[in-house]
Short mmCIF file of C-alpha atoms in Angstrom, two decimals:
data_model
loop_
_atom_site.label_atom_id
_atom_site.label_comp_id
_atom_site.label_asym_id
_atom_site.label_seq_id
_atom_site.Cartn_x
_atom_site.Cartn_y
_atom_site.Cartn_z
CA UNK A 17 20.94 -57.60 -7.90
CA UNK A 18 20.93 -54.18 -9.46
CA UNK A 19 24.56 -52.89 -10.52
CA UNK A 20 25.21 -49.80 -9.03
CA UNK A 21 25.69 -46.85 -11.65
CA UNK A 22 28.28 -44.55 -12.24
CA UNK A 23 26.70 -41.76 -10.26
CA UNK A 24 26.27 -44.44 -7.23
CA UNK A 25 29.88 -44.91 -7.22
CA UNK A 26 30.53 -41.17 -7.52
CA UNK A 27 28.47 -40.88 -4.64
CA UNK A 28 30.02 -43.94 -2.36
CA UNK A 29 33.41 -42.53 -2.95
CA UNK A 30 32.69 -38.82 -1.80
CA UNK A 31 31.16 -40.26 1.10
CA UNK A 32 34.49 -42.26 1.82
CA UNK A 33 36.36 -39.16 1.15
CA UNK A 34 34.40 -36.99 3.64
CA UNK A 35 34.53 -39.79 6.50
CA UNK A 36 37.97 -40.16 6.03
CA UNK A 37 38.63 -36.32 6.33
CA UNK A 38 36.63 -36.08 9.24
CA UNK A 39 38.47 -38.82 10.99
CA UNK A 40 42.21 -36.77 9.81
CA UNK A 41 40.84 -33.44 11.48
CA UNK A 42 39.97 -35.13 14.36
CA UNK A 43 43.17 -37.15 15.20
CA UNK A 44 44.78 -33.71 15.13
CA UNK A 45 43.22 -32.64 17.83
CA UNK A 46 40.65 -30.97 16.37
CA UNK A 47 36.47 -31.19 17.19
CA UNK A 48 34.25 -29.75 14.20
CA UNK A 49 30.94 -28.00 14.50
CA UNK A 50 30.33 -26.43 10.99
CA UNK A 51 28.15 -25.11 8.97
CA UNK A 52 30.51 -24.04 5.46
CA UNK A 53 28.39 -21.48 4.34
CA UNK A 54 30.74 -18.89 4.20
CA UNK A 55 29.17 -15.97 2.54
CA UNK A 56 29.85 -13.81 5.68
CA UNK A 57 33.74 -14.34 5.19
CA UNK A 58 34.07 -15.17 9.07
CA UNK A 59 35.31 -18.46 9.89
CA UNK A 60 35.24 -19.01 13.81
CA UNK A 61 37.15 -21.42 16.10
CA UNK A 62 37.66 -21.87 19.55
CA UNK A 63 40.72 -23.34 21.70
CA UNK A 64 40.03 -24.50 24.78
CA UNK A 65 42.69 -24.07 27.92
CA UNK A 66 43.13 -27.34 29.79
CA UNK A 67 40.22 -28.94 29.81
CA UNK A 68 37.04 -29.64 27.60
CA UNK A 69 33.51 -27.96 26.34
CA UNK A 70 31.71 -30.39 28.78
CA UNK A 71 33.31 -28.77 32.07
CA UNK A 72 30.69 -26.56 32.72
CA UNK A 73 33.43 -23.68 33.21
CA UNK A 74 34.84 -21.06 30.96
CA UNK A 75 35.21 -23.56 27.81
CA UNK A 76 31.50 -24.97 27.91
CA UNK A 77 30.05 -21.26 28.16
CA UNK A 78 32.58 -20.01 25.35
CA UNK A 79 31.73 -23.01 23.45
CA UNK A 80 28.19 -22.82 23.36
CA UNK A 81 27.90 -18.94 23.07
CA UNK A 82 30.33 -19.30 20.15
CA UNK A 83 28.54 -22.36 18.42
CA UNK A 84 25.07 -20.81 18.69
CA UNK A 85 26.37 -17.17 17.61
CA UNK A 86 27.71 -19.41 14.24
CA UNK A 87 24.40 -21.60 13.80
CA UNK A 88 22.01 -18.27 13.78
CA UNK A 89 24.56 -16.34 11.76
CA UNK A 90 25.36 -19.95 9.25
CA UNK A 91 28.84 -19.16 9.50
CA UNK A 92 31.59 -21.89 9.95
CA UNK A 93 32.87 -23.22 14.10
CA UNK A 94 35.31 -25.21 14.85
CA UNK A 95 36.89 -26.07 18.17
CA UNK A 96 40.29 -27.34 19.03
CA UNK A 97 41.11 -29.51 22.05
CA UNK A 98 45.21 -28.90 23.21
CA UNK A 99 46.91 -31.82 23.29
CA UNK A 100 48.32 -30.76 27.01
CA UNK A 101 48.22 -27.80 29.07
CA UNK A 102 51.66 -25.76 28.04
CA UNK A 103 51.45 -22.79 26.33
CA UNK A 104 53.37 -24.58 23.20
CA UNK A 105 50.14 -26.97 23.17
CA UNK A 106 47.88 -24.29 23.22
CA UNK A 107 49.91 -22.49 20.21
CA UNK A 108 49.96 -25.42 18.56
CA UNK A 109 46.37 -25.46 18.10
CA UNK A 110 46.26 -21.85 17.05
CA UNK A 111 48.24 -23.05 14.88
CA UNK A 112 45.79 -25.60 13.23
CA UNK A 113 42.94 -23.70 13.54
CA UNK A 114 44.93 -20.98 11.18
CA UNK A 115 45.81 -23.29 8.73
CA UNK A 116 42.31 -24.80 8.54
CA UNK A 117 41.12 -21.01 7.24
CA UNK A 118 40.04 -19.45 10.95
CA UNK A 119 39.87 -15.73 10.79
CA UNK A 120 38.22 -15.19 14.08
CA UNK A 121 40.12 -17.39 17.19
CA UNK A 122 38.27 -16.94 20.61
CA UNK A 123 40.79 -17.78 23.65
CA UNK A 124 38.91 -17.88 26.88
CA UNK A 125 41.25 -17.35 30.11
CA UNK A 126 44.50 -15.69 31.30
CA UNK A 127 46.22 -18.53 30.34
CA UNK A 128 46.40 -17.49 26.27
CA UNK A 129 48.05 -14.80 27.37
CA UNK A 130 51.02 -15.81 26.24
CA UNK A 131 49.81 -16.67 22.46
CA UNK A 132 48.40 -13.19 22.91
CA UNK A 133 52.25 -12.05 22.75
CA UNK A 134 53.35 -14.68 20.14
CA UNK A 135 50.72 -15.83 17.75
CA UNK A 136 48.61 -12.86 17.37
CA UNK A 137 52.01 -11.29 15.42
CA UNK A 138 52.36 -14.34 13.54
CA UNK A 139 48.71 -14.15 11.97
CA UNK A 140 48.23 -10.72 11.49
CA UNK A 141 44.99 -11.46 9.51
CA UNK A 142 43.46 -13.23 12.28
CA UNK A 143 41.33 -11.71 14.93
CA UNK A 144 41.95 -12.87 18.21
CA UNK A 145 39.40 -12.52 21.13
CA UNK A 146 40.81 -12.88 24.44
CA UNK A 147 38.36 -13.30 27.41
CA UNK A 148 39.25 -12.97 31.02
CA UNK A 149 43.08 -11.26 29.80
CA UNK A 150 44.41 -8.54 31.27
CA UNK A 151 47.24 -6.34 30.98
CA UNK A 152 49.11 -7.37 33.46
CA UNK A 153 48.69 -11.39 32.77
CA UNK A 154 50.39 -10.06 28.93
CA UNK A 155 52.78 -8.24 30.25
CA UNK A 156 54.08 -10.75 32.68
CA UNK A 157 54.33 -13.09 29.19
CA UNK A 158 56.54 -11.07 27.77
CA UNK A 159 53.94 -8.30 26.13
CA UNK A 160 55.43 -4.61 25.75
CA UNK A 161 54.71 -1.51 24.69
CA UNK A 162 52.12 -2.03 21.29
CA UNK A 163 50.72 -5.12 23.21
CA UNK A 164 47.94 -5.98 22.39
CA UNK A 165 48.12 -5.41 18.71
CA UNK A 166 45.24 -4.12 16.10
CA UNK A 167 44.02 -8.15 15.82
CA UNK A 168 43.44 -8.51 19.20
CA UNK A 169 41.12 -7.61 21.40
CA UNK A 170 41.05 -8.78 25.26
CA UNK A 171 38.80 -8.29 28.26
CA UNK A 172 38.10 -8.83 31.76
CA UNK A 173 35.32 -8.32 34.51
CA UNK A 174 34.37 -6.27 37.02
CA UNK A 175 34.35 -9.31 39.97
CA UNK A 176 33.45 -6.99 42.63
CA UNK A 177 29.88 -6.42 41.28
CA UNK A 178 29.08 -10.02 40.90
CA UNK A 179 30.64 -10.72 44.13
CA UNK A 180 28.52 -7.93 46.04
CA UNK A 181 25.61 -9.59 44.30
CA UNK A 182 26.25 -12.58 45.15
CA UNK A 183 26.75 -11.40 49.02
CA UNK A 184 23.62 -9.53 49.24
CA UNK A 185 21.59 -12.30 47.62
CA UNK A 186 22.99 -14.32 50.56
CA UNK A 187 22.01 -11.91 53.13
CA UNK A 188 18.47 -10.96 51.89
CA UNK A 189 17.65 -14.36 50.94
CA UNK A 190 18.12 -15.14 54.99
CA UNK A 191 21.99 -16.70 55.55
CA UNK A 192 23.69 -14.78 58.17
CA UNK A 193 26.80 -16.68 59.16
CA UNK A 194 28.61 -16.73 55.54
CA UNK A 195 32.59 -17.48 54.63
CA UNK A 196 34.57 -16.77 51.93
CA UNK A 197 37.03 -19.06 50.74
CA UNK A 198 39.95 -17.48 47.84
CA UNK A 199 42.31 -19.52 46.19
CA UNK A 200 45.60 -17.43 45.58
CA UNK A 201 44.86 -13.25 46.69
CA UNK A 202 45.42 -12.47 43.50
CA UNK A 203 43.25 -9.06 42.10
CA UNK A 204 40.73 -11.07 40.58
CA UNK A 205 40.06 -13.06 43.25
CA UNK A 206 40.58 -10.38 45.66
CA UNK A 207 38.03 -8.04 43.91
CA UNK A 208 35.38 -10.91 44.08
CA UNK A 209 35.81 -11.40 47.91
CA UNK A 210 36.13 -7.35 48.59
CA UNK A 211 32.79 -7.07 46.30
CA UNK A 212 31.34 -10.06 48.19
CA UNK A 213 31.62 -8.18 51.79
CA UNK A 214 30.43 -4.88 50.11
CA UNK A 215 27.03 -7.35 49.33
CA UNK A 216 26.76 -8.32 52.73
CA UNK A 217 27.26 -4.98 54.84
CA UNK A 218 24.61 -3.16 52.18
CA UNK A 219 22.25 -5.79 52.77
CA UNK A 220 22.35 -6.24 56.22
CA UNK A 221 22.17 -2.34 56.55
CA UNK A 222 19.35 -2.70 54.50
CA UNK A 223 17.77 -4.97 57.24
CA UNK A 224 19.09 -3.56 60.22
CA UNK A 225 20.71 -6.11 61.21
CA UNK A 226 24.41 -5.77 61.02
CA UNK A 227 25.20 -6.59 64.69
CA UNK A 228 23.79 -10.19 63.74
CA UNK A 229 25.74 -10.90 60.55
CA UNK A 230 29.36 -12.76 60.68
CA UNK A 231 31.96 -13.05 57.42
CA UNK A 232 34.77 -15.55 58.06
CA UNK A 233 37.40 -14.81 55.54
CA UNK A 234 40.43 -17.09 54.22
CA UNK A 235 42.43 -17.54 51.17
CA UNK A 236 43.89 -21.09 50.56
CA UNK A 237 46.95 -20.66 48.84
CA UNK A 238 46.01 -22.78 46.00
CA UNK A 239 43.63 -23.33 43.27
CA UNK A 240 42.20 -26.73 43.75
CA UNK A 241 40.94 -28.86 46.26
CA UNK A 242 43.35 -29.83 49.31
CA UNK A 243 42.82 -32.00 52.42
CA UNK A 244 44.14 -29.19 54.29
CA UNK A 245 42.12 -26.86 53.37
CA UNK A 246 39.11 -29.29 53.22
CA UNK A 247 39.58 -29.48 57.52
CA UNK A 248 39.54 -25.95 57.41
CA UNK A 249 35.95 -25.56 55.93
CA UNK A 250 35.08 -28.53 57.68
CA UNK A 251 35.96 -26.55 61.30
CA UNK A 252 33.56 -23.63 59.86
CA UNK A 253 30.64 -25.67 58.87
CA UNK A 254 30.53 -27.99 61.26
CA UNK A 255 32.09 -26.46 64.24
CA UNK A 256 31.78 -22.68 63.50
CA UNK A 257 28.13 -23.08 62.31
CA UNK A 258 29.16 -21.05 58.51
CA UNK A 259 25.87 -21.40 56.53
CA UNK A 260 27.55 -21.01 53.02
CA UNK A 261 30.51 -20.50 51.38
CA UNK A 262 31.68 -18.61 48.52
CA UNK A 263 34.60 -20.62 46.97
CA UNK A 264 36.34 -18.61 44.71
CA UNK A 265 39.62 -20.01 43.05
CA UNK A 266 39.56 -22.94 40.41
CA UNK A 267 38.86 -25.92 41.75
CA UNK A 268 39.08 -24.83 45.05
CA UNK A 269 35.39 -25.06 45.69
CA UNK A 270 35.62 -28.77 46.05
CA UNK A 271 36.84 -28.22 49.40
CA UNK A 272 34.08 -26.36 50.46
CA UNK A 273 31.62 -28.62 48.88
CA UNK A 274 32.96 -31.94 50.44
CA UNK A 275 32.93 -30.17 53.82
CA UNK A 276 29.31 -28.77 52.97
CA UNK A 277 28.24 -32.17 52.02
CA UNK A 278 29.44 -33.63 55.73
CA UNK A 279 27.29 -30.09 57.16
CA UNK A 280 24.36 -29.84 55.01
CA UNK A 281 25.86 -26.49 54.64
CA UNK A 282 25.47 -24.42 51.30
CA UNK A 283 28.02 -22.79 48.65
CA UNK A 284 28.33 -20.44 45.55
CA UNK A 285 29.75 -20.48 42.52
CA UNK A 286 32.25 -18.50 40.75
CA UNK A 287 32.64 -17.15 37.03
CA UNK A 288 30.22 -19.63 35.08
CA UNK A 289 26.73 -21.68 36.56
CA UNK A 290 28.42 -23.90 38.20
CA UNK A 291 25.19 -25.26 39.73
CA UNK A 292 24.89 -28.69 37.48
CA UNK A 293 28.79 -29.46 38.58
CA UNK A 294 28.51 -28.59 42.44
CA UNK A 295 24.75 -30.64 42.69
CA UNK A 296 25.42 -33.15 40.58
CA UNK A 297 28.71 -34.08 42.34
CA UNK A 298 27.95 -33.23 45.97
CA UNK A 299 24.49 -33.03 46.93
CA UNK A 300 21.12 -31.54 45.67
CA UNK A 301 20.45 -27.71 46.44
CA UNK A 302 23.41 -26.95 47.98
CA UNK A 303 24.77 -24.04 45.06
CA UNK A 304 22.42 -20.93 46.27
CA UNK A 305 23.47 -18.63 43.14
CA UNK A 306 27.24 -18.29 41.30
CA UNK A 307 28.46 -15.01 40.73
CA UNK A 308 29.15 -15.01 36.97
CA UNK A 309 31.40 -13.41 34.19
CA UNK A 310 29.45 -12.70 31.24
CA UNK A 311 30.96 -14.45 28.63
CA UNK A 312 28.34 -15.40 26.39
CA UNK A 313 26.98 -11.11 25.89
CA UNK A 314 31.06 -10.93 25.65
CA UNK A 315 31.09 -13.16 22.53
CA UNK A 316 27.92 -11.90 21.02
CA UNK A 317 28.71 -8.26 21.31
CA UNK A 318 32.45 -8.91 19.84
CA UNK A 319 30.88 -11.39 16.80
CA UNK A 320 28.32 -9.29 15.77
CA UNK A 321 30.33 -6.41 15.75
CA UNK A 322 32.55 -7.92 13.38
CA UNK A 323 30.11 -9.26 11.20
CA UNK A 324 28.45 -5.88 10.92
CA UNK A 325 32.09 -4.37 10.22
CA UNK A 326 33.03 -2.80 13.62
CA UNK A 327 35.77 -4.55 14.65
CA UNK A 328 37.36 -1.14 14.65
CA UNK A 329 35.57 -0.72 18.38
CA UNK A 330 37.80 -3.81 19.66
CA UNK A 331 40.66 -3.71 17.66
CA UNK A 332 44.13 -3.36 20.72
CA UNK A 333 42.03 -2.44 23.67
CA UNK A 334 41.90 -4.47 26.53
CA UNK A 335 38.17 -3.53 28.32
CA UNK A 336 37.49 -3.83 32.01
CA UNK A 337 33.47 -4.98 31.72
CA UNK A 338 30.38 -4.69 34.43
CA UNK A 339 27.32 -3.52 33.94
CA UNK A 340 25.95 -1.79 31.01
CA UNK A 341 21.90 -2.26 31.24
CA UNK A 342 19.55 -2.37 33.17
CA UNK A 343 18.45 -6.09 31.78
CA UNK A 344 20.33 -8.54 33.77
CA UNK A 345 20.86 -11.68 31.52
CA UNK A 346 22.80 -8.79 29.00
CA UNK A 347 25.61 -7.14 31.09
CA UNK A 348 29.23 -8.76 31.94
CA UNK A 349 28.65 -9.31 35.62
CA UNK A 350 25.63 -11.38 36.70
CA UNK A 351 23.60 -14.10 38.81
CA UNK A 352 22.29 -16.98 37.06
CA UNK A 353 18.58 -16.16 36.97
CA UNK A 354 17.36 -19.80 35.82
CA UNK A 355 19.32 -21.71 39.22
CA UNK A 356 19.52 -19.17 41.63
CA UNK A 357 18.06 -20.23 44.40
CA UNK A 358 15.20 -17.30 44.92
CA UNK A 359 13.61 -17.06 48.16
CA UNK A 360 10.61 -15.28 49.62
CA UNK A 361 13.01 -12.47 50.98
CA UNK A 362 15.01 -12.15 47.58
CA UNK A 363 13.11 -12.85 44.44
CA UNK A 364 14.40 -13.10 40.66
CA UNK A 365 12.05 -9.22 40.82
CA UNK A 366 14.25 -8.27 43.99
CA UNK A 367 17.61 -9.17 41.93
CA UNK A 368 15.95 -7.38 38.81
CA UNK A 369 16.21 -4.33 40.90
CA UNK A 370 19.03 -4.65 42.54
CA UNK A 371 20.44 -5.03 38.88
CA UNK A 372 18.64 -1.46 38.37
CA UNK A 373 20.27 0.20 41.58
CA UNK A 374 24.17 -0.87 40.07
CA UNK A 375 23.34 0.64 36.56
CA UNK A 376 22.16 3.91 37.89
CA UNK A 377 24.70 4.37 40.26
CA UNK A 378 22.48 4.40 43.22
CA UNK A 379 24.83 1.62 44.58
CA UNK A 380 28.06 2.05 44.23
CA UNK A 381 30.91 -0.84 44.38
CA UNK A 382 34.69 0.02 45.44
CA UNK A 383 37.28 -1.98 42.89
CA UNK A 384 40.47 -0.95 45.71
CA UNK A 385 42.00 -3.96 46.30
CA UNK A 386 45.15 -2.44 48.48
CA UNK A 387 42.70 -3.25 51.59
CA UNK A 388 39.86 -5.32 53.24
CA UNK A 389 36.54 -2.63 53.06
CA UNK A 390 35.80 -1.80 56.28
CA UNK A 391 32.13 -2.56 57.00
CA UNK A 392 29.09 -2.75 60.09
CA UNK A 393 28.79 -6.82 59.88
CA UNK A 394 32.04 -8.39 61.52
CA UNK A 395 34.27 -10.06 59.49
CA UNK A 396 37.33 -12.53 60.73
CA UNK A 397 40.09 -12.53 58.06
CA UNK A 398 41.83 -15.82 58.64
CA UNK A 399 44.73 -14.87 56.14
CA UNK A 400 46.02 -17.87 54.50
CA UNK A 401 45.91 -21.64 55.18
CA UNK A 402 48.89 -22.37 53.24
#
């Protein structure tokens, strides 16, 4: 048998080195995705809020966008898992992703708020991008005047336009019994449901046929699934006759979908595709379109600026985001064009336009939250289950 040479060795000991690295970075907590040509000087990484990049939620989308931004641009990714969902978890992960060289930390939900107040002071040379984070969510962790700081830069979405999409699609494409179901009326959700009855008075003004259209409206106190609130949508499917559902809270929509499931009813989505994780789960065809936050032209617009050396048009602001062209798959607010479920009466063209009408201000979309729009079709507000 040959003896292995000196440069063999060399070679079966770097290799034992590197596996034995990759296995420390991973037992703390930490998933790797890199590509260490660093050239650019931008490091990226990623924290995820409670759960994982295979939710098909806010952490898969931020994932992705961020790990294909890094492979086309051959910069370095890396993203970290929390051991727990705490704040101090989350921080602790910051933490780690700082001391593993990160310059650029993307944090996607109102739930880094708080490391928004602590950590982004404690690496000044860090950039931190903070998606869905508003004001208020950092000032109610503690955030004062000077918040957010130079290294930060946070954003949120214009809800209402998605959810008026989302409501007309529903309308043109045929439904005309159609419920809304909130998890806490908080602003966000609020502005979704407000935008979503905007959708479905336009459109059925459109088709003159107002007197024919019926909104059942309800907020369920929580936001995740509940037996209670499960009977609830079961009574408007099943009893009621609602046609689909827009389940807006969390995990709330599982509600909705077991009860559409018993009904052969229909629902949409809320902030990501959440087409694959409704079907796959509950039945075949029955997510007709999600009303989306952009996150992926979010991270791409942020990242490149940066790269290109414009962080200077982020840096402290906190930016309410809609939509900004008239190409749909590139503004903030949008439908998913690939599962929406298109129609004879409302096709991908029809959406294109509709796209068109928001951008030019033709249509117009009220943000007020302080009350219900008042609108032709009739709409029951049901309050709150619990």
């Amino acid at each position: 048998m040959r003896k292995k040479s000196h440069f063999d060795r060399k070679k079966l000991l770097l290799w034992a080195a590197a596996v034995l690295l990759v296995g420390a970075l991973t037992a703390c907590g930490m998933k790797k995705h890199v590509n260490m040509n660093t050239a650019s000087g931008m490091h990226i990484a990623m924290i995820t809020d409670a759960g994982n990049i295979t939710d098909h939620g806010f952490n898969q989308t931020t994932y992705e966008a961020c790990r294909n931004w890094a492979d086309i641009n051959d910069v370095p990714f890396a993203y970290y898992m929390p051991e727990q969902d705490s704040d101090e978890a989350r921080n602790a992960s910051i933490d780690e992703a700082a001391a593993q060289g990160a310059n650029i930390i993307v944090l996607p939900g109102y739930v880094f708020a708080s490391a928004i107040v602590t950590q982004a002071e404690q690496y000044p040379d860090v950039r931190f991008v903070a998606l869905d984070v508003s004001a208020d969510d950092i000032r109610e962790k503690g955030g004062a005047e000077g918040y957010p700081g130079a290294n930060v830069y946070c954003c949120t979405y214009q809800e209402e336009l998605s959810g008026y999409m989302a409501g007309y699609a529903a309308v043109k494409s045929g439904y005309r019994h159609l419920g809304f179901l909130g998890g806490e009326p908080v602003p966000a959700v609020m502005r979704y449901g407000y935008g979503y009855l905007q959708g479905i008075d336009d459109a059925a003004a459109a088709l003159g046929i107002a007197d024919s259209v019926e909104v059942e409206y309800v907020y369920g106190g929580l936001f995740y699934g509940d037996d209670i609130v499960t009977e609830v949508m079961d009574t408007w499917y099943g009893t009621m006759g609602v046609e689909v559902v827009f389940a807006c809270g969390g995990r709330i929509y599982t509600s909705a979908a077991e009860a559409a499931a018993r009904a052969q009813g229909k629902v949409i989505g809320v902030d990501s595709d959440q087409q694959f994780v409704i079907d796959s789960a509950y039945g075949q065809d029955m997510t007709i379109t999600s009303a989306m936050k952009g996150l992926s032209p979010t991270i791409n617009s942020v990242l490149t600026g940066i790269r290109d050396g414009n962080w200077d048009n982020f840096a402290g602001k906190i930016e309410n985001l809609g939509i900004v062209t008239d190409i749909a798959e590139e503004n903030y607010v949008q439908l998913p064009i690939r599962t929406t479920q298109w129609t004879s009466s409302f096709k991908e063209k029809d959406y294109r336009a509709l796209v068109k009408e928001l951008y030019t201000g033709r249509i117009t979309v009220s943000s007020d939250v302080s009350a219900m729009p008042e609108t032709s079709v009739h709409v029951t507000d049901h309050g709150r289950i619990q």
